[in-house]
Coordinates of C-alpha atoms and ligand atoms in Angstrom, one line a residue:
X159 CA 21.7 -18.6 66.8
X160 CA 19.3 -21.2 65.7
X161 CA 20.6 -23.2 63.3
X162 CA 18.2 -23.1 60.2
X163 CA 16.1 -26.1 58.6
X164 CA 17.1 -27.1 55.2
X165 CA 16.0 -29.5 53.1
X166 CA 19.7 -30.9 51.8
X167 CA 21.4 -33.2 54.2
X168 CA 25.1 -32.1 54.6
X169 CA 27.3 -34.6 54.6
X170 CA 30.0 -35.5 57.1
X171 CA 32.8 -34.1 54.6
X172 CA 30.3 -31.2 54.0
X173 CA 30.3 -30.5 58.3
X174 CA 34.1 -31.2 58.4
X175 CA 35.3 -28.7 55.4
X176 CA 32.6 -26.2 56.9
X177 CA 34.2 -26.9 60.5
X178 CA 37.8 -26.1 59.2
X179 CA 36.7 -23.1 57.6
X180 CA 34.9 -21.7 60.8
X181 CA 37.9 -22.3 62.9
X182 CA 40.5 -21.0 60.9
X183 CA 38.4 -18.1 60.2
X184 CA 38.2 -17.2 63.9
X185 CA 41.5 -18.2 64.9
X186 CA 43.4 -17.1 62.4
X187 CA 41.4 -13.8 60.4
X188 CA 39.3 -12.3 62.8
X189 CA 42.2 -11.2 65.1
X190 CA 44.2 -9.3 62.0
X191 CA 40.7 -8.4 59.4
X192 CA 40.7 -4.7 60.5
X193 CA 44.1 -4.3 60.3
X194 CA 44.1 -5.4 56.5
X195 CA 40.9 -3.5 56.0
X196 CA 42.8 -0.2 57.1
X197 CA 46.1 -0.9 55.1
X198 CA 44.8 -2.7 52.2
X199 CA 47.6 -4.7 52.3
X200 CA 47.5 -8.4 50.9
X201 CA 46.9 -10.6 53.7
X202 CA 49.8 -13.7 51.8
X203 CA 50.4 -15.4 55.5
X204 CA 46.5 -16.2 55.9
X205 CA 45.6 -16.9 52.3
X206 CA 49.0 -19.6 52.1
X207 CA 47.5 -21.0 55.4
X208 CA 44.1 -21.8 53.1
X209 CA 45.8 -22.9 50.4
X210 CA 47.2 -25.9 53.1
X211 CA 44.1 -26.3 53.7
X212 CA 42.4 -27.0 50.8
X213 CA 40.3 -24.3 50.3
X214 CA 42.1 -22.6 47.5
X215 CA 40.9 -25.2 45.3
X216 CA 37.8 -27.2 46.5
X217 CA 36.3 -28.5 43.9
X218 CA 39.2 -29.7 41.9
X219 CA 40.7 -33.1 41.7
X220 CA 43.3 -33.9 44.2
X221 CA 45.5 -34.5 41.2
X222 CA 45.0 -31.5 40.5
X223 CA 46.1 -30.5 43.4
X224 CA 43.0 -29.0 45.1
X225 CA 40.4 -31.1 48.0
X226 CA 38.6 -33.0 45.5
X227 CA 34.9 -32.0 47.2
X228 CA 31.7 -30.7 45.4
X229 CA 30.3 -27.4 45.5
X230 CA 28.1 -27.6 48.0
X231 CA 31.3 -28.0 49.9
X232 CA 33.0 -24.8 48.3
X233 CA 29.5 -22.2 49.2
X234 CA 29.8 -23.4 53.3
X235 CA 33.7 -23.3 53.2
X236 CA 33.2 -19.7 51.8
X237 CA 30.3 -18.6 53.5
X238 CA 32.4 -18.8 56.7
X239 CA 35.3 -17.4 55.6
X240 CA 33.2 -14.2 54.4
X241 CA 31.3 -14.1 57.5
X242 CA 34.4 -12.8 59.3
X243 CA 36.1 -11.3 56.7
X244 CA 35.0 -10.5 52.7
X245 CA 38.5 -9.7 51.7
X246 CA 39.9 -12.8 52.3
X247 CA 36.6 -14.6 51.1
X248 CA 37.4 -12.6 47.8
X249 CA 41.1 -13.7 46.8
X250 CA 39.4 -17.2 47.7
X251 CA 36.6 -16.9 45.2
X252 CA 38.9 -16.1 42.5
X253 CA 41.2 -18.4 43.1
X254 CA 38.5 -21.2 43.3
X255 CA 36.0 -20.2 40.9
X256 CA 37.3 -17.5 38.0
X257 CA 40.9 -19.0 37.8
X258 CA 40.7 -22.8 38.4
X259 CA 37.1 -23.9 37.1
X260 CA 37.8 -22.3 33.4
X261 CA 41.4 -24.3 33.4
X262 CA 39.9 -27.3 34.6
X263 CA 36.8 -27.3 32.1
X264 CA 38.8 -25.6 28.8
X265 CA 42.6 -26.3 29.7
X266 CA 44.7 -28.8 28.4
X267 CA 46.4 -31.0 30.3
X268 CA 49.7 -29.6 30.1
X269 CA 48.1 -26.1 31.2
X270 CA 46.5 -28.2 34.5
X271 CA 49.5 -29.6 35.2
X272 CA 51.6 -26.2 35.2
X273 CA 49.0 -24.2 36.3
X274 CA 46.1 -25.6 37.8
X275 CA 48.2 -27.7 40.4
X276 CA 49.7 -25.0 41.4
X277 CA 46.9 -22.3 41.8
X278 CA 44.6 -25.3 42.9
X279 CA 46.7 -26.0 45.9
X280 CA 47.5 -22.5 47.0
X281 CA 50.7 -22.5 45.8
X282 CA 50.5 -19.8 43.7
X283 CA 47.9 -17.2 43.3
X284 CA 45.4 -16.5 40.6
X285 CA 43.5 -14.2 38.9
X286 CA 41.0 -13.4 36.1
X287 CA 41.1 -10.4 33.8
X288 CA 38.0 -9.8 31.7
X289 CA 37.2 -6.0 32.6
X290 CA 38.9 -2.6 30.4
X291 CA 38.6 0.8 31.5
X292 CA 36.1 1.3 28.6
X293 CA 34.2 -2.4 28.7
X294 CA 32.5 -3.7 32.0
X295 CA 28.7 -4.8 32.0
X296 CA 29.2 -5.1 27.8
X297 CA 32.4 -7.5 28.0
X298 CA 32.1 -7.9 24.3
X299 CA 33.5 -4.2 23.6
X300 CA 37.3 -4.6 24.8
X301 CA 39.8 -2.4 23.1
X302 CA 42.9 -5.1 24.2
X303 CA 44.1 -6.7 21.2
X304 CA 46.7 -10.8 20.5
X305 CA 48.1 -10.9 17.1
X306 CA 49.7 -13.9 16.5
X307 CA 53.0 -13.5 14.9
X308 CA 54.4 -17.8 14.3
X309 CA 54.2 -19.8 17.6
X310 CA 53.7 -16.7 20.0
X311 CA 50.4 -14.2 20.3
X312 CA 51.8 -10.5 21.2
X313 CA 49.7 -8.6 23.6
X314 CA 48.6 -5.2 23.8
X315 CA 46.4 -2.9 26.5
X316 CA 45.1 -2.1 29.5
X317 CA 43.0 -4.5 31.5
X318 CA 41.3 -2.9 35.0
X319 CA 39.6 -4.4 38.4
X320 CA 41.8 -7.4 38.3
X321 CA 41.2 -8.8 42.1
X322 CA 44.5 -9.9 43.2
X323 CA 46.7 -8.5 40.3
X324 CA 49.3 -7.0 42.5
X325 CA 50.6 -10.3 43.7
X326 CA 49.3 -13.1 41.2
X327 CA 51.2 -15.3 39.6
X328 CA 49.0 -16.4 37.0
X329 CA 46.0 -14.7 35.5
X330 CA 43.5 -15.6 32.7
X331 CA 43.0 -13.0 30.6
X332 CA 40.5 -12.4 28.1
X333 CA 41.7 -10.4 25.0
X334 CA 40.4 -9.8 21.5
X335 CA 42.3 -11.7 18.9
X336 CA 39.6 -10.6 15.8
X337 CA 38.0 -7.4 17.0
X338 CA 35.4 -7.6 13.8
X339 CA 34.0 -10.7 15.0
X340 CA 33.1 -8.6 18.6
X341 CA 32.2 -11.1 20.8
X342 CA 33.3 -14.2 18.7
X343 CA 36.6 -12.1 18.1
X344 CA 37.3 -12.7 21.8
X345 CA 40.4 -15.5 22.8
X346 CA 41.3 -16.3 27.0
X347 CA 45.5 -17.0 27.7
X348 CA 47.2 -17.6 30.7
X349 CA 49.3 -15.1 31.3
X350 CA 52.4 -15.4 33.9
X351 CA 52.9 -11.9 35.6
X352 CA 57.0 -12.7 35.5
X353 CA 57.3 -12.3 32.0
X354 CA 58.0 -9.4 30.3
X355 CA 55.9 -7.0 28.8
X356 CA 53.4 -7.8 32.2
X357 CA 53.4 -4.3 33.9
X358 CA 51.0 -4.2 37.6
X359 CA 49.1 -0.6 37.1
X360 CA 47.7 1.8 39.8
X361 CA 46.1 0.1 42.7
X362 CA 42.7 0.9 43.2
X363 CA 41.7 2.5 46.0
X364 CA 38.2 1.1 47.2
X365 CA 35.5 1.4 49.3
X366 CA 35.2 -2.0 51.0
X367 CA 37.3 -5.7 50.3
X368 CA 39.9 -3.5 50.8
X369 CA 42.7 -6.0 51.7
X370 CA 41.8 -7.7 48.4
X371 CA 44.0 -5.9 46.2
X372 CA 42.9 -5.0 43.2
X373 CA 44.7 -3.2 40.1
X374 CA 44.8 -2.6 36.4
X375 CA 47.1 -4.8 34.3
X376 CA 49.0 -3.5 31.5
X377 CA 50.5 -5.6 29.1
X378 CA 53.3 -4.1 26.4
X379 CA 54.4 -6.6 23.7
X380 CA 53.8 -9.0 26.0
X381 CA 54.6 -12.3 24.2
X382 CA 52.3 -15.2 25.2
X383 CA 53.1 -18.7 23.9
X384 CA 50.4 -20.1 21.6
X385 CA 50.4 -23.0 23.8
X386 CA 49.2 -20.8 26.9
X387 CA 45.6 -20.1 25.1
X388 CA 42.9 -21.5 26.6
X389 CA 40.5 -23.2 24.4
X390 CA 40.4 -21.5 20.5
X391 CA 40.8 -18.7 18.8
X392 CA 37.1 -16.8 19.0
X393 CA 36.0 -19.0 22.5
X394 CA 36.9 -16.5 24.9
X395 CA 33.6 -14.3 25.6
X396 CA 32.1 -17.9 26.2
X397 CA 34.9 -19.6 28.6
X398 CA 34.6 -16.1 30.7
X399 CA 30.6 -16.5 30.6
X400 CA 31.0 -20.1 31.5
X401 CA 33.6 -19.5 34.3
X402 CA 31.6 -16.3 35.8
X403 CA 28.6 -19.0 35.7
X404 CA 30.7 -20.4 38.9
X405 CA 31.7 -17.0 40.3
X406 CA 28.2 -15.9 40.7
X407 CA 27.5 -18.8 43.0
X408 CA 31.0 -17.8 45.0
X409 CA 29.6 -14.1 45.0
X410 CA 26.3 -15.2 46.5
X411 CA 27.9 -17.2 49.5
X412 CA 30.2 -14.5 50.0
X413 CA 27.3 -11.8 50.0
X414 CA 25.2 -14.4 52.3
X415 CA 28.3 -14.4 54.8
X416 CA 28.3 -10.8 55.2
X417 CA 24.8 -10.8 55.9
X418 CA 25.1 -13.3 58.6
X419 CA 27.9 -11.9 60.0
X420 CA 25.8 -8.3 60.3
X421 CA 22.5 -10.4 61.5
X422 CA 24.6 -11.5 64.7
X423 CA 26.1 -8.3 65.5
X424 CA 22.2 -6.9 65.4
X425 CA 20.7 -9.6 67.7
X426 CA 23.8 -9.7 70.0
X427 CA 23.2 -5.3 69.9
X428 CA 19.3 -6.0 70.1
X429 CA 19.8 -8.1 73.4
X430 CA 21.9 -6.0 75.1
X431 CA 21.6 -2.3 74.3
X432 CA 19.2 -0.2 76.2
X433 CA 17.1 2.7 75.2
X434 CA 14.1 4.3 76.8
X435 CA 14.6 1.8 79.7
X436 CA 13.9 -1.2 77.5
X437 CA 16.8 -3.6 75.8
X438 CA 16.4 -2.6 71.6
X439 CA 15.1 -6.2 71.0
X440 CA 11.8 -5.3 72.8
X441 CA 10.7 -2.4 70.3
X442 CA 8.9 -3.5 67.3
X443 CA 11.2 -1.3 65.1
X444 CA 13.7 -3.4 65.6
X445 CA 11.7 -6.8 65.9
X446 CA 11.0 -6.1 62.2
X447 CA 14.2 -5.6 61.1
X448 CA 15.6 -8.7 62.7
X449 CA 12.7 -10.6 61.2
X450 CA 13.3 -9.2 57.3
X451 CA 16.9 -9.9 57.7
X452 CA 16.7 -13.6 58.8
X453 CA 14.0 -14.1 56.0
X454 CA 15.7 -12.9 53.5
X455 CA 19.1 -14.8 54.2
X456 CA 17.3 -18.0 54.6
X457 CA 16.2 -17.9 51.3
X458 CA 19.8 -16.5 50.1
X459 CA 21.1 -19.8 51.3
X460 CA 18.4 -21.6 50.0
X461 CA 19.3 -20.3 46.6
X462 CA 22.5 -20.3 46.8
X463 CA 22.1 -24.2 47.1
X464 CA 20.2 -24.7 44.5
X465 CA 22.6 -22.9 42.5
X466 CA 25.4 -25.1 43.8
X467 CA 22.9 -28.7 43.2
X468 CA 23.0 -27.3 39.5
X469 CA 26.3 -27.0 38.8
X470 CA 26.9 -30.4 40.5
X471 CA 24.3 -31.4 38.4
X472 CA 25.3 -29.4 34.9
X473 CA 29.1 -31.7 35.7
X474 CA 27.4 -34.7 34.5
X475 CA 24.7 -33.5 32.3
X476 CA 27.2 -30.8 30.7
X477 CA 24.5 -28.7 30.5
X478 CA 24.1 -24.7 32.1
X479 CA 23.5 -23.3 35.2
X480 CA 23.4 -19.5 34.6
X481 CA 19.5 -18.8 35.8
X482 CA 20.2 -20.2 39.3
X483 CA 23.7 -19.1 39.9
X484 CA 21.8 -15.6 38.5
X485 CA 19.4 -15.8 41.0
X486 CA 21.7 -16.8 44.0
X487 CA 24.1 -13.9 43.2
X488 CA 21.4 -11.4 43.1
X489 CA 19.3 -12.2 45.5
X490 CA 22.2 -12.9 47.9
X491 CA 24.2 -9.6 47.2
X492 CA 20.9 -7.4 47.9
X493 CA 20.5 -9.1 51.0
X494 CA 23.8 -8.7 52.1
X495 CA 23.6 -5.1 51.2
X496 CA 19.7 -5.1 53.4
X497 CA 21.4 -6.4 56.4
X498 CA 24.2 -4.4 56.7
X499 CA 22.3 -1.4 56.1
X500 CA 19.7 -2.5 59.1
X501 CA 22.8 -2.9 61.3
X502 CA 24.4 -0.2 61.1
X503 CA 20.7 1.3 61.7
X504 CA 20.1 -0.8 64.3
X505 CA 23.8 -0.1 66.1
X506 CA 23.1 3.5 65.5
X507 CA 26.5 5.5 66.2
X508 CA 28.4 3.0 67.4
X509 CA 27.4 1.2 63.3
X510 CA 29.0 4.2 62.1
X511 CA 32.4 3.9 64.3
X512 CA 35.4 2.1 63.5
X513 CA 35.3 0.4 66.7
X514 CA 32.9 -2.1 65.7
X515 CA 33.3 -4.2 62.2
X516 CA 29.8 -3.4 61.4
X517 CA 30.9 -0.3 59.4
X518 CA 33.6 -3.3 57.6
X519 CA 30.7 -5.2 56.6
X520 CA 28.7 -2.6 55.2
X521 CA 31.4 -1.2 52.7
X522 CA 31.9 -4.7 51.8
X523 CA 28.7 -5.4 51.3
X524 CA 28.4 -3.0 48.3
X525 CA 30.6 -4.8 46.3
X526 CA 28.8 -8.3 45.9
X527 CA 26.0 -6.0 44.0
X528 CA 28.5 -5.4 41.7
X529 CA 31.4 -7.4 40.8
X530 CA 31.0 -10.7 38.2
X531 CA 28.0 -8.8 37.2
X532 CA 26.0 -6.0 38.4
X533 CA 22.5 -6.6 39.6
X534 CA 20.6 -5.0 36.4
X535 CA 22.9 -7.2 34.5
X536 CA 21.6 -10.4 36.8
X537 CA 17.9 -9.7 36.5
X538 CA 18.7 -9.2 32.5
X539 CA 20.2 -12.6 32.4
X540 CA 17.1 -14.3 34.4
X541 CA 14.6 -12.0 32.4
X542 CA 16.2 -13.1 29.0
X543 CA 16.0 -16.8 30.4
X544 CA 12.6 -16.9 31.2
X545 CA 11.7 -14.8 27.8
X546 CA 13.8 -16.8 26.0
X547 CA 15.2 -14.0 24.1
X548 CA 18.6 -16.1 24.6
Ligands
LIG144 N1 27.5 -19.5 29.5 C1 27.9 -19.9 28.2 N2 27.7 -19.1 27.1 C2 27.1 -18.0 27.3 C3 26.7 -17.5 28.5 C4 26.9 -18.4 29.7 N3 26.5 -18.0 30.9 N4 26.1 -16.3 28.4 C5 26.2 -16.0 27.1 N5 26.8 -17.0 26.4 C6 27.0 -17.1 25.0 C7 25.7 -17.0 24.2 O1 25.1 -18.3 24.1 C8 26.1 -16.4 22.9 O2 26.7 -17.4 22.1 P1 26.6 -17.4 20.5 O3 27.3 -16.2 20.1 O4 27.2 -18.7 20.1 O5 25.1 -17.4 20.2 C9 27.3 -15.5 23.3 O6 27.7 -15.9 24.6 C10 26.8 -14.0 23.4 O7 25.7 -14.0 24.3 P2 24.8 -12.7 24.4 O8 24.3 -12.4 23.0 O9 23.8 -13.0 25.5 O10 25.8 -11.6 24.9 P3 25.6 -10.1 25.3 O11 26.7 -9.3 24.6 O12 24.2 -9.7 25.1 O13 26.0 -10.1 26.8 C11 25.7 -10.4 29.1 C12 25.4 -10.9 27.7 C13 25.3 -9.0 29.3 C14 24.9 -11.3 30.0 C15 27.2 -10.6 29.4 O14 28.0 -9.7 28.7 C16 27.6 -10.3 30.9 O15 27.4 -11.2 31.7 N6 28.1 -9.2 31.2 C17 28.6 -8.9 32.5 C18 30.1 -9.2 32.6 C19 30.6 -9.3 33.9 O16 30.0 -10.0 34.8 N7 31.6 -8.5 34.2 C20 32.3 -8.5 35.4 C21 33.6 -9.2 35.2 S1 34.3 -9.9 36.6 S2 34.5 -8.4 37.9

């Protein structure tokens, strides 16, 4: 593979985190990723093997307990863990981006001592919690209710596509605390899953990023300690817009990892299959394929680092970043879902078979055009941007 032109000069942390991330990924998760794919199980050993380290918290503070880099660090580090496997690029993006980014930008510093430290360095595992049965796309219409009775809030409902809820320790959860208010009504907590009243539902049986597990969380009379809300009373639909700002970027280097991943399996096919007397490679057909897919995730990375320059950018200004992380996530996510398609075109039967990952990366490929927001909810937010209807 030809490595591509870019104008951002990586530095020699950048090459060294990326490194650590390729090797590991190799060595340690391409030898088990079908496995977990088939049983769905939780892959603990590998993710506590990432959390050592340092890429279960990249961008926080080392007194935080995470590796202290930027984000242009966290998109390469993830980018190669998702090119061999999405499920364990998953669990990583949440950890990283949905659970420690809103603590470290709204928590206080007793709530990063206790809980970012530990999530940060892979000690413990986190999660984020903003979806209901009933309320997905239009986040501001959940039905799970806090009412604070003295110095507790007691929780109430059913909260659904947590990723990692059947083995995290920690989760943020978004709940409505003054459902009149809709949006405004909203408040995040930080839940720990030991406590009781914290009840792990049905696993969800899924398509692809299957060894991500995923489940509903019910919580009954759970009783959360006013000092385990995160920021005030009514901020809660903006902390989860603000920390999904972050995910989107994770989602688009995940997506972009998948799509490289299925780009090499076609070229390495292209080269050596043979049909009509001819190698693949040699028929236009599948000359134009290759060509569309390494366009496109050219300009997914491209993006996808320009996302990540804004949010290093929006740290000091404290301004926003959702138009490019926007753009990075969908842009990325339908190119991962172009490129798997071709491939498994392109490897005909043997794309179809369980024998070769190709199939893997095509069922996880579906999911980065859906989760942390859809791809008719991404072109709304740019659209609404550039209209300035928001
Ligand atoms: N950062 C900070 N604040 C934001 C924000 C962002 N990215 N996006 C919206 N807000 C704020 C707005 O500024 C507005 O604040 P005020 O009430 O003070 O004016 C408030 O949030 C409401 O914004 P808006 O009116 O745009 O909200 P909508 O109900 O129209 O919803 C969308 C906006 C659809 C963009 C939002 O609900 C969304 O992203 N939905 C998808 C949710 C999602 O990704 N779910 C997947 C969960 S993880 S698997």
């Amino acid at each position: 593979m030809t490595t591509p032109s870019l104008s951002l000069t990586l530095t020699a942390e950048h090459e060294m985190i990326r490194q650590t991330a390729r090797d590991f990924a190799q060595k340690e998760i391409a030898p088990i990723a079908a496995e977990f794919d088939e049983s769905g199980d939780f892959p603990i050993t590998t993710i506590k093997k990432m959390g050592a380290l340092g890429l279960m918290g990249i961008e926080m503070p080392e007194e935080y307990g995470g590796a202290g880099m930027d984000t242009i660090a966290y998109v390469l580090a993830l980018e190669e863990i998702c090119k061999v496997d999405a499920s364990h690029g998953t669990i990583m993006s949440v950890n990283n981006s949905l659970f420690c980014n809103g603590i470290y930008k709204f928590g206080t510093e007793a709530q990063k001592q206790k809980y970012l430290k530990a999530v940060a360095s892979g000690e413990k595992i986190g999660a984020y919690s903003l979806t209901e049965p009933m309320s997905g796309s239009d986040a501001g219409t959940m039905k799970s209710r806090a009412v604070r009775e003295g110095d507790v809030y007691v929780i109430n409902g059913r909260k659904s596509w947590v990723t990692s809820a059947p083995v995290a320790d920690y989760i943020v959860l978004f709940t409505m605390t003054a459902p009149e208010k809709k949006h405004k009504g909203i408040t995040a907590f930080l839940i720990e899953t030991d406590q009781p009243g914290f009840v792990r539902g049905k696993k969800e049986p899924k398509l692809g990023i299957r060894a991500s597990a995923t489940s509903e969380i019910v919580f009954e009379n759970y009783r959360c300690p006013v000092e385990n809300r995160l920021g005030e009373e009514g901020e809660g639909f903006k902390i989860a817009m603000t920390v999904l700002d972050a995910g989107r970027i994770g989602i688009a280097s995940q997506a972009l990892g998948i799509a490289e991943a299925a780009y090499e399996a076609s070229v390495a096919y292209a080269k050596e299959r043979e049909a009509f007397g001819s190698k693949l490679g040699e028929f236009q057909g599948t000359q134009f394929k290759i060509a569309d897919m390494k366009t496109r995730i050219e300009a997914a990375r491209l993006l996808i680092y320009n996302a990540a320059l804004a949010k290093m950018n929006a740290k000091a200004s404290g301004g926003r970043y959702t138009l490019e992380a926007s753009m990075a996530k969908l842009y990325a996510s339908e190119t991962a879902m172009f490129c798997a398609h071709q491939a498994v075109q392109i490897h005909g039967g043997m794309g179809y078979s369980k024998e070769l990952p190709v199939e893997r990366f095509f069922r996880d490929a579906k999911i980065t055009e859906i989760y942390e927001g859809t791809s008719e909810i991404q072109r709304m937010v740019i659209a609404r941007q550039e209209l300035g209807l928001r």
